[in-house]
Short mmCIF file of C-alpha atoms and ligand atoms in Angstrom, two decimals:
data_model
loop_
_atom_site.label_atom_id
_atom_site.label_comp_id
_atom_site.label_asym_id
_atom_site.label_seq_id
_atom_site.Cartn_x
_atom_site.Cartn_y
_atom_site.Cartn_z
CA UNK A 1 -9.46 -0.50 16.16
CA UNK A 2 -6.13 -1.19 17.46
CA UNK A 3 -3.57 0.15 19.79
CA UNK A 4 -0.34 -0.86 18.67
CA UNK A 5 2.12 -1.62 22.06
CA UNK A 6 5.59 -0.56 21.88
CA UNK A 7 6.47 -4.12 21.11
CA UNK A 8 4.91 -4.30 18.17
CA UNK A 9 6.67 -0.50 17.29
CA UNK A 10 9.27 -1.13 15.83
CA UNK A 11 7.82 -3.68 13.35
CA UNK A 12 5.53 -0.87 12.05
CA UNK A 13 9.16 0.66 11.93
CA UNK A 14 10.75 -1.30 9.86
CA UNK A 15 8.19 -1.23 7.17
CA UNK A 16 7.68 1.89 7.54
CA UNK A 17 10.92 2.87 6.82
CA UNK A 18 11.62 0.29 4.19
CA UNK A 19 8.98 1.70 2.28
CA UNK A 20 9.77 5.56 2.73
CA UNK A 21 13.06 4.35 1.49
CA UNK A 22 12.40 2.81 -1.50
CA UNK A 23 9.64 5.43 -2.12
CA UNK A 24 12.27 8.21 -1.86
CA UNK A 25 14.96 5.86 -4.17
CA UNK A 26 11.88 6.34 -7.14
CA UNK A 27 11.57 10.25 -6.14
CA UNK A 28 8.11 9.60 -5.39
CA UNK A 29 7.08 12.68 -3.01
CA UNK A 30 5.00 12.52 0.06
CA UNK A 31 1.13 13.90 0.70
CA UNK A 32 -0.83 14.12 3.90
CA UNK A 33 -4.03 15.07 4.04
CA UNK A 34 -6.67 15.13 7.10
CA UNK A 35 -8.71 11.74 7.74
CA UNK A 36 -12.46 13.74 7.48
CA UNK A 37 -13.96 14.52 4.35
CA UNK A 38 -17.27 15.78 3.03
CA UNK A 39 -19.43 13.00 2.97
CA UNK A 40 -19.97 13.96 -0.57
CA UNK A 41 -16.80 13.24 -1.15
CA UNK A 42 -16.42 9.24 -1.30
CA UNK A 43 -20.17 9.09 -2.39
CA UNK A 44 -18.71 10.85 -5.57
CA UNK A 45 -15.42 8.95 -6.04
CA UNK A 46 -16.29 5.24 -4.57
CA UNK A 47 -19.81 5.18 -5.86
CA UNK A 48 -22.88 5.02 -3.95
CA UNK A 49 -23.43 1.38 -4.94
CA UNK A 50 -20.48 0.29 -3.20
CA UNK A 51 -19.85 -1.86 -0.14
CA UNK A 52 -17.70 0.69 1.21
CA UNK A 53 -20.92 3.33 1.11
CA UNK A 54 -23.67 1.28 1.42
CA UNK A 55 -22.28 -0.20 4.79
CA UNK A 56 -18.63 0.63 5.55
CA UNK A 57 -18.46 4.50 6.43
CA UNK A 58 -17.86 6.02 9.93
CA UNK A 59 -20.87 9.41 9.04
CA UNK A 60 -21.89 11.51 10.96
CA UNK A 61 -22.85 15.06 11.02
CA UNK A 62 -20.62 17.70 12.80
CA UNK A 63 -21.80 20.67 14.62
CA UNK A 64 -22.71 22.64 11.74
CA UNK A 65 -24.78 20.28 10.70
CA UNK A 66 -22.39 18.72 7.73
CA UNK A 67 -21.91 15.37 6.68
CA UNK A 68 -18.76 14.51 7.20
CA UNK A 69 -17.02 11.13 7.05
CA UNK A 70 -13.74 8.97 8.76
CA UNK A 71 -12.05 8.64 5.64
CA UNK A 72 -12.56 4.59 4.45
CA UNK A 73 -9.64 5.10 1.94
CA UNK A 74 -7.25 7.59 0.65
CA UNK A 75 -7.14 8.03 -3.37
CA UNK A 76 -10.49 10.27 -3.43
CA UNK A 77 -8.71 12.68 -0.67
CA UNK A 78 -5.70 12.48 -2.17
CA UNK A 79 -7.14 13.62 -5.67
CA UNK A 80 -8.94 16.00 -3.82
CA UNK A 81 -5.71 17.66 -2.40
CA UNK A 82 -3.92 17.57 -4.91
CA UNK A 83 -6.33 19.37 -6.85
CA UNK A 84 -6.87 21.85 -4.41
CA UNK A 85 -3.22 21.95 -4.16
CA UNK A 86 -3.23 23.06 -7.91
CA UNK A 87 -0.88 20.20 -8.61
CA UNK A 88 -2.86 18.51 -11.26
CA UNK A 89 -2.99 21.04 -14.33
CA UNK A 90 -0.82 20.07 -16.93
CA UNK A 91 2.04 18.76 -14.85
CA UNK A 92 2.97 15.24 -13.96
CA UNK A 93 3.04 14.01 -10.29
CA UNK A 94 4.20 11.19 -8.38
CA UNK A 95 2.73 10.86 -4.69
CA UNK A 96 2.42 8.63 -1.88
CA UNK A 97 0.79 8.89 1.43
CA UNK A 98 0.71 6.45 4.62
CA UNK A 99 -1.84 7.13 7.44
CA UNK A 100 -5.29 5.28 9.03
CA UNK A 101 -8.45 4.57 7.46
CA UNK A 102 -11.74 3.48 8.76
CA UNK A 103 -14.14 1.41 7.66
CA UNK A 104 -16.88 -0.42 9.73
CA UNK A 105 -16.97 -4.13 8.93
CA UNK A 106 -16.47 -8.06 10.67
CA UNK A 107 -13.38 -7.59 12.42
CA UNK A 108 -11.22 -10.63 12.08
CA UNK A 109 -7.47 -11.34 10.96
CA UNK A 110 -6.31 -8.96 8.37
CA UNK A 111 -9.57 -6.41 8.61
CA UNK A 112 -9.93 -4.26 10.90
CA UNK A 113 -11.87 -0.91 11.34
CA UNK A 114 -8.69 1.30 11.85
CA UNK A 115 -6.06 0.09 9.48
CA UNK A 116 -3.02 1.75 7.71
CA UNK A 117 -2.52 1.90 4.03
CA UNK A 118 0.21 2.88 2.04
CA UNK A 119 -0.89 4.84 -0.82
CA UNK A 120 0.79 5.65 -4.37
CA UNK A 121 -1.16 7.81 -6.68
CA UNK A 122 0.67 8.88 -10.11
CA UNK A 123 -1.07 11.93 -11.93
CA UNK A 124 -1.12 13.41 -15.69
CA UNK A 125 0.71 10.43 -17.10
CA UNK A 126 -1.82 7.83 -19.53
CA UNK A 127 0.86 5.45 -20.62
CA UNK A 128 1.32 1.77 -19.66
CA UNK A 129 5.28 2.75 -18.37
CA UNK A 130 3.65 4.57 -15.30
CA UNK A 131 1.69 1.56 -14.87
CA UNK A 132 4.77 -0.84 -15.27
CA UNK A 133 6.62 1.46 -12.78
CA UNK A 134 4.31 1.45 -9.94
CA UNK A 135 4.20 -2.43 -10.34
CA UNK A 136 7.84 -2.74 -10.37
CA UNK A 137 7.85 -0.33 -7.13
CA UNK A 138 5.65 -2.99 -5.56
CA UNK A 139 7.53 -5.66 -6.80
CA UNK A 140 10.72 -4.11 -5.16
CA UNK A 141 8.98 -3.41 -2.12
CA UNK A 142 8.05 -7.15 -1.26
CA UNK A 143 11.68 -8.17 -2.60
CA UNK A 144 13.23 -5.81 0.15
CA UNK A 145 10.87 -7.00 2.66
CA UNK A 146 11.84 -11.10 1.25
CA UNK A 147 7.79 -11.41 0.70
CA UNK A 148 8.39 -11.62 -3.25
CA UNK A 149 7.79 -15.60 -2.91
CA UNK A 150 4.43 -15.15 -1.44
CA UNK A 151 2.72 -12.47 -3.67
CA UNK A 152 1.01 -12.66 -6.68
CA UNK A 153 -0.13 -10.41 -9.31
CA UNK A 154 -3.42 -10.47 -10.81
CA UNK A 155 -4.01 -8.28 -13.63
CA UNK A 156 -7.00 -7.24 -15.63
CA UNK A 157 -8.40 -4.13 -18.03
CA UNK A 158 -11.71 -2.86 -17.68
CA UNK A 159 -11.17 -0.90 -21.08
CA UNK A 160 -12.60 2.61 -20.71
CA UNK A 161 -15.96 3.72 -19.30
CA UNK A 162 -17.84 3.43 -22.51
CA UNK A 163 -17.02 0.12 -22.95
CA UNK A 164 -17.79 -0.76 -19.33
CA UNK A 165 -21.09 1.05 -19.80
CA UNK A 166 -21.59 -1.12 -23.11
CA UNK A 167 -20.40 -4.72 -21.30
CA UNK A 168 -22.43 -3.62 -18.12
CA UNK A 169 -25.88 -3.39 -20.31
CA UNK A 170 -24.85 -6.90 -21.73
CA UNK A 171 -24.09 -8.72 -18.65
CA UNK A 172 -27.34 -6.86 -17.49
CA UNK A 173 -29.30 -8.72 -20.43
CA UNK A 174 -27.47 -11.71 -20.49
CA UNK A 175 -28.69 -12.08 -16.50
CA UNK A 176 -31.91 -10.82 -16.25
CA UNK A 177 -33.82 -14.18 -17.17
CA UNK A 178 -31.58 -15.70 -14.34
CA UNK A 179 -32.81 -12.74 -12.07
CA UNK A 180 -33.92 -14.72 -9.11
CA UNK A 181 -31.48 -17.20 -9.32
CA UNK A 182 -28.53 -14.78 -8.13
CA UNK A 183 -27.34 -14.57 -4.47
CA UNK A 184 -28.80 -11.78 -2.57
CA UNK A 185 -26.05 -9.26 -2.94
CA UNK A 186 -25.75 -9.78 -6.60
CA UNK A 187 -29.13 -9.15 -7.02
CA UNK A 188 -29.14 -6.01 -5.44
CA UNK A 189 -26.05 -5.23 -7.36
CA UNK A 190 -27.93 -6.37 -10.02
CA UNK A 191 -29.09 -2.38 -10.79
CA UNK A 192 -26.91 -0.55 -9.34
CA UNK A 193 -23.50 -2.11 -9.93
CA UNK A 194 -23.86 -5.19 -12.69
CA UNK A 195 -20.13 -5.75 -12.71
CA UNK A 196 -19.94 -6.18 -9.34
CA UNK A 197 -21.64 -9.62 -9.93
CA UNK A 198 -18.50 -10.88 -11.78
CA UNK A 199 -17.13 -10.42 -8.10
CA UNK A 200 -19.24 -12.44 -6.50
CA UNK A 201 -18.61 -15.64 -4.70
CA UNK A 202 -21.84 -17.81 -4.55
CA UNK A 203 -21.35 -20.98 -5.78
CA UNK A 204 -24.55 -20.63 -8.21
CA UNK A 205 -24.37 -16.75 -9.07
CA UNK A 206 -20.74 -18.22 -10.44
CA UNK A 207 -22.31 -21.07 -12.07
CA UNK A 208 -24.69 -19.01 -13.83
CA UNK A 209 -21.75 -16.67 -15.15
CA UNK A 210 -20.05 -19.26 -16.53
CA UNK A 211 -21.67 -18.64 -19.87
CA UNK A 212 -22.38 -14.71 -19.36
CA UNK A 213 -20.58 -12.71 -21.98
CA UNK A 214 -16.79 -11.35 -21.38
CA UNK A 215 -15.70 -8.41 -20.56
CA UNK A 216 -12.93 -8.55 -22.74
CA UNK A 217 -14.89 -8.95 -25.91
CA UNK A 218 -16.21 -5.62 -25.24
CA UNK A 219 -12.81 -3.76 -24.87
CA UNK A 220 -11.78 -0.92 -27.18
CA UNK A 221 -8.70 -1.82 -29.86
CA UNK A 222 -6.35 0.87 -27.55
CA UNK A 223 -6.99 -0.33 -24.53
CA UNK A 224 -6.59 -3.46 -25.57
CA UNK A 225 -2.96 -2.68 -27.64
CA UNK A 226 -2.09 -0.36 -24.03
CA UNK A 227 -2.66 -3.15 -21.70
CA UNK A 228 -0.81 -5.79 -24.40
CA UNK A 229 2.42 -3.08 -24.30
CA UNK A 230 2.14 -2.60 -20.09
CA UNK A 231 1.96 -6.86 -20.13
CA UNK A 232 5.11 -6.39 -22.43
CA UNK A 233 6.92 -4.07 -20.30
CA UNK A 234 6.20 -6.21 -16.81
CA UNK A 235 7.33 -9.54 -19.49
CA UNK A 236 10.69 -7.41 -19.81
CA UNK A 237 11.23 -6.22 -16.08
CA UNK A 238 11.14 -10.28 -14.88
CA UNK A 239 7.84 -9.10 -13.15
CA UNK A 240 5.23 -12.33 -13.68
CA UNK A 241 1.11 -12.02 -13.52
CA UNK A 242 -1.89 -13.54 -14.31
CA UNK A 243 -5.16 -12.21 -16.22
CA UNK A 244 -7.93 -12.56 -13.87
CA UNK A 245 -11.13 -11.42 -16.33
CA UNK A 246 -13.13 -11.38 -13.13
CA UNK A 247 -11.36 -8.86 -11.46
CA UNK A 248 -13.04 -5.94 -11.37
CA UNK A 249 -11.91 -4.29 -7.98
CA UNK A 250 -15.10 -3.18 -5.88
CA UNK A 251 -14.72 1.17 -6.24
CA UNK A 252 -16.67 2.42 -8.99
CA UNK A 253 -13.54 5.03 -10.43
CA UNK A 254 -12.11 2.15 -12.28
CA UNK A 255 -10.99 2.07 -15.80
CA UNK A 256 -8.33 0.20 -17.76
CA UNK A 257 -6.03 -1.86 -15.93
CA UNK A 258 -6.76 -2.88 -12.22
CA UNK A 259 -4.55 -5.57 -10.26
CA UNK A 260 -4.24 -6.92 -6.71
CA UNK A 261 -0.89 -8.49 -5.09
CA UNK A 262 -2.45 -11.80 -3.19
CA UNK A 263 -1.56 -14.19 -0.68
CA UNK A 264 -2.45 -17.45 0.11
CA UNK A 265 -1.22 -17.21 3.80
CA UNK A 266 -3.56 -14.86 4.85
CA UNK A 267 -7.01 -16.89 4.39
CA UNK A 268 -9.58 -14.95 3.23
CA UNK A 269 -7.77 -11.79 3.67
CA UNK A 270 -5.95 -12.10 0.76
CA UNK A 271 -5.38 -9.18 -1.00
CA UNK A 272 -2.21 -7.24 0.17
CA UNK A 273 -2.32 -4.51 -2.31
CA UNK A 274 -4.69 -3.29 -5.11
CA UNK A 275 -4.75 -0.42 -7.49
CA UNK A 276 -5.30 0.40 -11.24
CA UNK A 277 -6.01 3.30 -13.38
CA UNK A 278 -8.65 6.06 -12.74
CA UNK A 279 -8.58 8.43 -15.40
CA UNK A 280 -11.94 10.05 -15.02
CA UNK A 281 -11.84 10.84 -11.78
CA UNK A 282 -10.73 14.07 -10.73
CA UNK A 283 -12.75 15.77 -13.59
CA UNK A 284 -15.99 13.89 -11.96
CA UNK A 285 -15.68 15.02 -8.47
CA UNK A 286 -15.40 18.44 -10.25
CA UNK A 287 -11.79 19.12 -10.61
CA UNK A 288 -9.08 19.49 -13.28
CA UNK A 289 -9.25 16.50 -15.85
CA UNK A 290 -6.18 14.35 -15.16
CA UNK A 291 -4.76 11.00 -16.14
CA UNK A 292 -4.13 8.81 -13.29
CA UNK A 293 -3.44 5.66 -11.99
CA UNK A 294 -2.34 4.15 -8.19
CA UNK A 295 -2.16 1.59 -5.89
CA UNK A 296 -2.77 1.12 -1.81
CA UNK A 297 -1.88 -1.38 0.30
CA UNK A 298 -2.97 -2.35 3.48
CA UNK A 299 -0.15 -2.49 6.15
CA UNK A 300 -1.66 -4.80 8.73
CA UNK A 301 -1.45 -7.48 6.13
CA UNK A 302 1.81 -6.96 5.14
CA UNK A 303 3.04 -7.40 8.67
CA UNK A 304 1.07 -10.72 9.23
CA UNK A 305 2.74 -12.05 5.92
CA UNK A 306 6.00 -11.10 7.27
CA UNK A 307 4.89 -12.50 10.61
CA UNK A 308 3.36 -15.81 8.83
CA UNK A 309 6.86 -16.42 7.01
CA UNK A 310 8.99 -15.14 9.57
CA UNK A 311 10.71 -12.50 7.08
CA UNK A 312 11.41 -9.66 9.99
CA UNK A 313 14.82 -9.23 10.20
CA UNK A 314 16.61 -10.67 13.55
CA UNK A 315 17.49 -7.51 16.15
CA UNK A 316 14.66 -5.33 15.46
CA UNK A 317 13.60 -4.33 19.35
CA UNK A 318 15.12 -1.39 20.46
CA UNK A 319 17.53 -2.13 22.29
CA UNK A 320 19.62 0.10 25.12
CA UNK A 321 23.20 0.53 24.86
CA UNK A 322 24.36 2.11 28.36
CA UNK A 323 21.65 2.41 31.23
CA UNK A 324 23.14 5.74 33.27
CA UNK A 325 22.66 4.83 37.42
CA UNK A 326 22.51 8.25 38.90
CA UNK A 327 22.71 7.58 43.17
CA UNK A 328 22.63 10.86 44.79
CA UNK A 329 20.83 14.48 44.14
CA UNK A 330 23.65 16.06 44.15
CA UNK A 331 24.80 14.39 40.57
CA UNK A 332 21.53 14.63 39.24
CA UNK A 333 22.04 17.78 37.15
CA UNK A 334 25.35 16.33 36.26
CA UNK A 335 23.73 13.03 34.91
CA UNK A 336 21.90 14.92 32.52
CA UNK A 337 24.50 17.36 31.32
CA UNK A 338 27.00 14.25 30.35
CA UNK A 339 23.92 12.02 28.89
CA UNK A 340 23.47 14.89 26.76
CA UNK A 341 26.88 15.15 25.45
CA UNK A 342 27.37 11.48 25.22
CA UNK A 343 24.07 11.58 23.11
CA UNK A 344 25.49 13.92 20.86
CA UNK A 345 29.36 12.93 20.61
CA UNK A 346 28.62 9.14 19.28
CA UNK A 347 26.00 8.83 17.08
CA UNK A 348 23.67 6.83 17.23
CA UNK A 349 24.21 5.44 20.90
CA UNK A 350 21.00 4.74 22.98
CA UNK A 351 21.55 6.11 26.56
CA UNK A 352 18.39 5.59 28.98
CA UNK A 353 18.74 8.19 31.68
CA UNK A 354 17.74 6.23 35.33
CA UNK A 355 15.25 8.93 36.79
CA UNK A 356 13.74 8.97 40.18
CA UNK A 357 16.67 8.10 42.53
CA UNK A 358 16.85 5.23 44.25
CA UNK A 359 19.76 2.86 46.03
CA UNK A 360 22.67 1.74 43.57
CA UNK A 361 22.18 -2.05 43.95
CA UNK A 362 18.59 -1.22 43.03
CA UNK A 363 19.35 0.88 40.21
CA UNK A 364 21.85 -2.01 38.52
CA UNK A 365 19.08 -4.18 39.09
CA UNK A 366 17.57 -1.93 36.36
CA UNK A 367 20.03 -1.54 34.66
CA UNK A 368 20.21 -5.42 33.88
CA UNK A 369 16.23 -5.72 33.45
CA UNK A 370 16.53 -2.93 30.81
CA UNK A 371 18.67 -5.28 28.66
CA UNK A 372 21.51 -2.33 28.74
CA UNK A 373 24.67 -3.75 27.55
CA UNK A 374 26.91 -1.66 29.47
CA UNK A 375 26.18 0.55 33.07
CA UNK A 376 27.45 4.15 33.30
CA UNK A 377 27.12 5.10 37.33
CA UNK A 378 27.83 8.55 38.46
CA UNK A 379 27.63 8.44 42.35
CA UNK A 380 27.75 10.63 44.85
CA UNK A 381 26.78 14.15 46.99
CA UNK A 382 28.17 16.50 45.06
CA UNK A 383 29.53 16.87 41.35
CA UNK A 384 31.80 14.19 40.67
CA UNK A 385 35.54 13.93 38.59
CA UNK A 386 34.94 10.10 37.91
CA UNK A 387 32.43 7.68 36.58
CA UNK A 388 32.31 3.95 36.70
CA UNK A 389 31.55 1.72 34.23
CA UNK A 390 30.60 -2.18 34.07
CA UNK A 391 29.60 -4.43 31.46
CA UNK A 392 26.55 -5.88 31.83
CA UNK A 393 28.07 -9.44 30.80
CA UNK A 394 30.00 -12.33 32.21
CA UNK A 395 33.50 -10.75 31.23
CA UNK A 396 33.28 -8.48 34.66
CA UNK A 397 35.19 -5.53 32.94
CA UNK A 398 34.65 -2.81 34.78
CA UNK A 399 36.47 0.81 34.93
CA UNK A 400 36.46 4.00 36.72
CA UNK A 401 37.38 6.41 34.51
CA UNK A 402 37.79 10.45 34.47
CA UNK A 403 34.53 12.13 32.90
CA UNK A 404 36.68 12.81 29.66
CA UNK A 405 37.53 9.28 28.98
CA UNK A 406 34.29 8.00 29.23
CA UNK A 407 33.37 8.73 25.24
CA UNK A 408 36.39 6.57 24.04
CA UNK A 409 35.93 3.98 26.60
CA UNK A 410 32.58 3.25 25.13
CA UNK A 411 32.95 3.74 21.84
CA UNK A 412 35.55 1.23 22.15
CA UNK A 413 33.82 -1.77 24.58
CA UNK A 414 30.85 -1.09 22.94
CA UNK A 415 32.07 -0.92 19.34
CA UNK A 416 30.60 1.90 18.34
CA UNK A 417 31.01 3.88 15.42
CA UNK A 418 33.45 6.48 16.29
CA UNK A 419 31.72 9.66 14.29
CA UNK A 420 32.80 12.22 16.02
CA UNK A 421 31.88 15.57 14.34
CA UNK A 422 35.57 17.29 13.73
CA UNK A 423 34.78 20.11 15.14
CA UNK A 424 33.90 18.78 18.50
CA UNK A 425 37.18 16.90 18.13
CA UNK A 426 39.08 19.91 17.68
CA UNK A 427 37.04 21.71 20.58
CA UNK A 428 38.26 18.94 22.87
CA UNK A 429 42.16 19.06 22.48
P1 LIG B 1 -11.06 -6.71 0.70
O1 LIG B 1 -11.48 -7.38 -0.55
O2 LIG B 1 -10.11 -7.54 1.52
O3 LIG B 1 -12.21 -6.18 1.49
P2 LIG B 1 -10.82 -4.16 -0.55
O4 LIG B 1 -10.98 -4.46 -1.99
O5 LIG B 1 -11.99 -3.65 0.21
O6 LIG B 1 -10.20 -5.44 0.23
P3 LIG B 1 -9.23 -1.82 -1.08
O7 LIG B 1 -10.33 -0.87 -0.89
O8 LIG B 1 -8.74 -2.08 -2.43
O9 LIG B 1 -9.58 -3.20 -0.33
O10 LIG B 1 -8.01 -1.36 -0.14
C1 LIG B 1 -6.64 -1.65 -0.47
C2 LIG B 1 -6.01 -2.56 0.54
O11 LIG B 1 -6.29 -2.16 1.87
C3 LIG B 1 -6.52 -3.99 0.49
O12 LIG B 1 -5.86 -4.71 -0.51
C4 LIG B 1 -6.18 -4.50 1.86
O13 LIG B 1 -4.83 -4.92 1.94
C5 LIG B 1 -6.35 -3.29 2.73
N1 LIG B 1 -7.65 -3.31 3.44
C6 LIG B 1 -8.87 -3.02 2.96
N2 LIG B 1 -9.81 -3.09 3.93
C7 LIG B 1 -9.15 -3.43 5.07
C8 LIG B 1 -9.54 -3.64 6.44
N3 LIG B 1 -10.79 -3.50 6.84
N4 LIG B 1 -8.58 -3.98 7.34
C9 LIG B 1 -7.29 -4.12 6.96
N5 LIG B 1 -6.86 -3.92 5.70
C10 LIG B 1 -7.77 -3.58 4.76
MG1 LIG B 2 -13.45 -4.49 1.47
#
């Protein structure tokens, strides 16, 4: 689990923000939810044949004696809430969420055991254009972020349950003279999670599916003519993917399509984003029977592929604007009267206060190491009439100015935008 230093802050930032911004530009509304569930919970949703609860879940009981768990991922929670929210019965919804999850496995580059996903779950629509628009959402997403070259789409449709049910006893037959042939995983997967196998990435457990039969044979005329329309639709919106028939994602609430964004910069950690369409869920854990498909994405990897291809924009640190020297405790409350109104009369500016006294020369000193572009020094024993100010470049301007010109003087040196509210222009004259 990481800490994330303030130099790494405003990276997080940026994403951040570029996604709440295109999130907001598709009216997509926001959901938070807490990061402990029932136990019960993900054992329902993810299936208990999964990686994620066979070996991935932070458990543990609390004082009551319940079995609660970190959550390892956020659609099951979200369903929850939004159920419990009474947003589900016969109503469409569009939702996103961004927050931590935990899951206990290797950590290396790109996995981690706290990491932050951005979520989009769509409820009550069963169409392929939902589909199409959550796609395109991602597809804007990486073109804002100039990742678009390095992403890929891989697309695939598990049908519906019944014909995953029907394929899984196949694939179960087809394998079962091969039994002791598979790798270890598969063949404990073997029982309780047969497509899982298709996942698999033993050299022999792969040779032996070479001739196993296909998924797609066993897929349903509609969700065959659905996924055909949602390939049409991404054909139409310039969007580009490839069928991956052995894509089966590794959560058990699966049906239809499924898809992953990958990257070949990451190594092994290549899936950026992965999603597809869940329509029996809600009414399994219990709740009111929804369509519903989504996506998450996890945001560590993101930021390594825009680390990798150096896509962050130049000028994201936080930079100061004026670094206020305040020599003497008798301008002290001062100092923090006209750093307040400064704050508030230009928009925008970035004024770090310089608390805890000290000599002036020492104070400039900081005033340079804070990589301030301009100095604002109010000196003296008592309340001052005057302030200097200094540019903290070669060009040596310098003033000493009234208190009342100081606004202008930096909005104008500085190049600031000049927003001042009209009413506080009208209060000044
Ligand atoms: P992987 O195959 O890499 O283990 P996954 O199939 O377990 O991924 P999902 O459960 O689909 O992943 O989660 C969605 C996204 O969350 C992934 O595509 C990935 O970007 C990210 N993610 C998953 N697990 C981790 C982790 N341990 N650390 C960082 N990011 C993760
Ligand atoms: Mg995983």
């Amino acid at each position: 689990m990481n800490d994330v230093l303030p130099e790494q802050t405003p990276r997080w930032q940026y994403l951040e923000g570029t996604a709440r911004a295109l999130l907001a530009a598709y009216a997509y509304q926001e959901i938070r939810f807490p990061v402990l569930e029932q136990t019960q919970l993900f054992k329902r949703s993810i299936g208990e044949a999964t990686d994620i609860v066979e070996k991935e879940m932070y458990t543990f009981e609390d004082r009551n004696g319940d079995s609660l768990t970190l959550r390892p991922e956020g659609t099951a929670c979200c369903v929850r809430a939004a159920d419990q929210g009474a947003l589900l019965y016969n109503q469409t919804r569009k939702l996103w969420y961004l927050g931590p999850m935990y899951r206990h496995e290797r950590p290396q580059k790109g996995r981690y055991r706290q990491f932050y996903q951005l979520g989009v779950e769509a409820f009550g629509m069963s169409e392929a254009d939902i589909e199409a628009e959550l796609l395109l959402l991602c597809a804007d997403l990486w073109q804002r972020l100039g990742i678009a070259h390095y992403l890929k789409l891989e697309i695939n449709n598990l049908g519906s349950s019944e014909d995953r049910a029907r394929y899984g006893a196949a694939l179960r037959q087809f394998l079962l003279p091969h039994k002791d042939k598979l790798d270890a995983d598969s063949q404990r997967r073997f029982d309780s999670n047969v497509l899982r196998i298709l996942d698999s990435k033993d050299e022999s457990t792969r040779a032996l599916l070479a001739d196993a039969p296909r998924l797609d044979d066993f897929v349903g005329e509609d969700s065959k003519a659905r996924f055909a329309h949602l390939l049409e639709l991404l054909a139409a919106a310039g969007i580009s993917c490839e069928r991956n028939p052995t894509l089966v994602r590794g959560l058990d609430y699966y049906n239809g399509v499924v898809f992953e964004w990958i990257t070949d910069k990451l190594g092994a950690q290549s899936a950026v984003c992965s999603g597809g369409r869940y329509d029996a869920l809600s009414a399994q854990l219990g709740g009111t029977r929804t369509p519903a498909v989504g996506f998450a994405m996890g945001l560590e990897r993101v930021l390594l592929l825009l680390e990798e291809t150096q896509a962050f924009p130049v000028g994201l640190e936080q930079t100061v604007d004026v670094y206020m020297a305040v020599v003497g405790q008798g301008v002290q409350s001062q100092a923090l009267d006209l750093g307040r109104e400064l704050r508030r009369s230009i928009p925008g500016l970035r004024l770090l206060t310089h608390c805890g006294g000290g000599k002036y020369n020492a104070q400039l000193k900081k005033a340079y190491a804070s990589g301030a572009r301009c100095a604002l020094i109010l000196e003296g024993e008592v309340p001052q009439t005057t302030v200097k100010l200094r540019l903290l470049d070669d060009s040596n301007t310098g003033a000493e100015l009234p208190l009342g010109d100081v606004r202008a003087w930096l909005v104008r040196e500085l190049g600031l935008a000049d927003n001042q509210h009209p009413c506080a222009a009208q209060a000044a004259q």
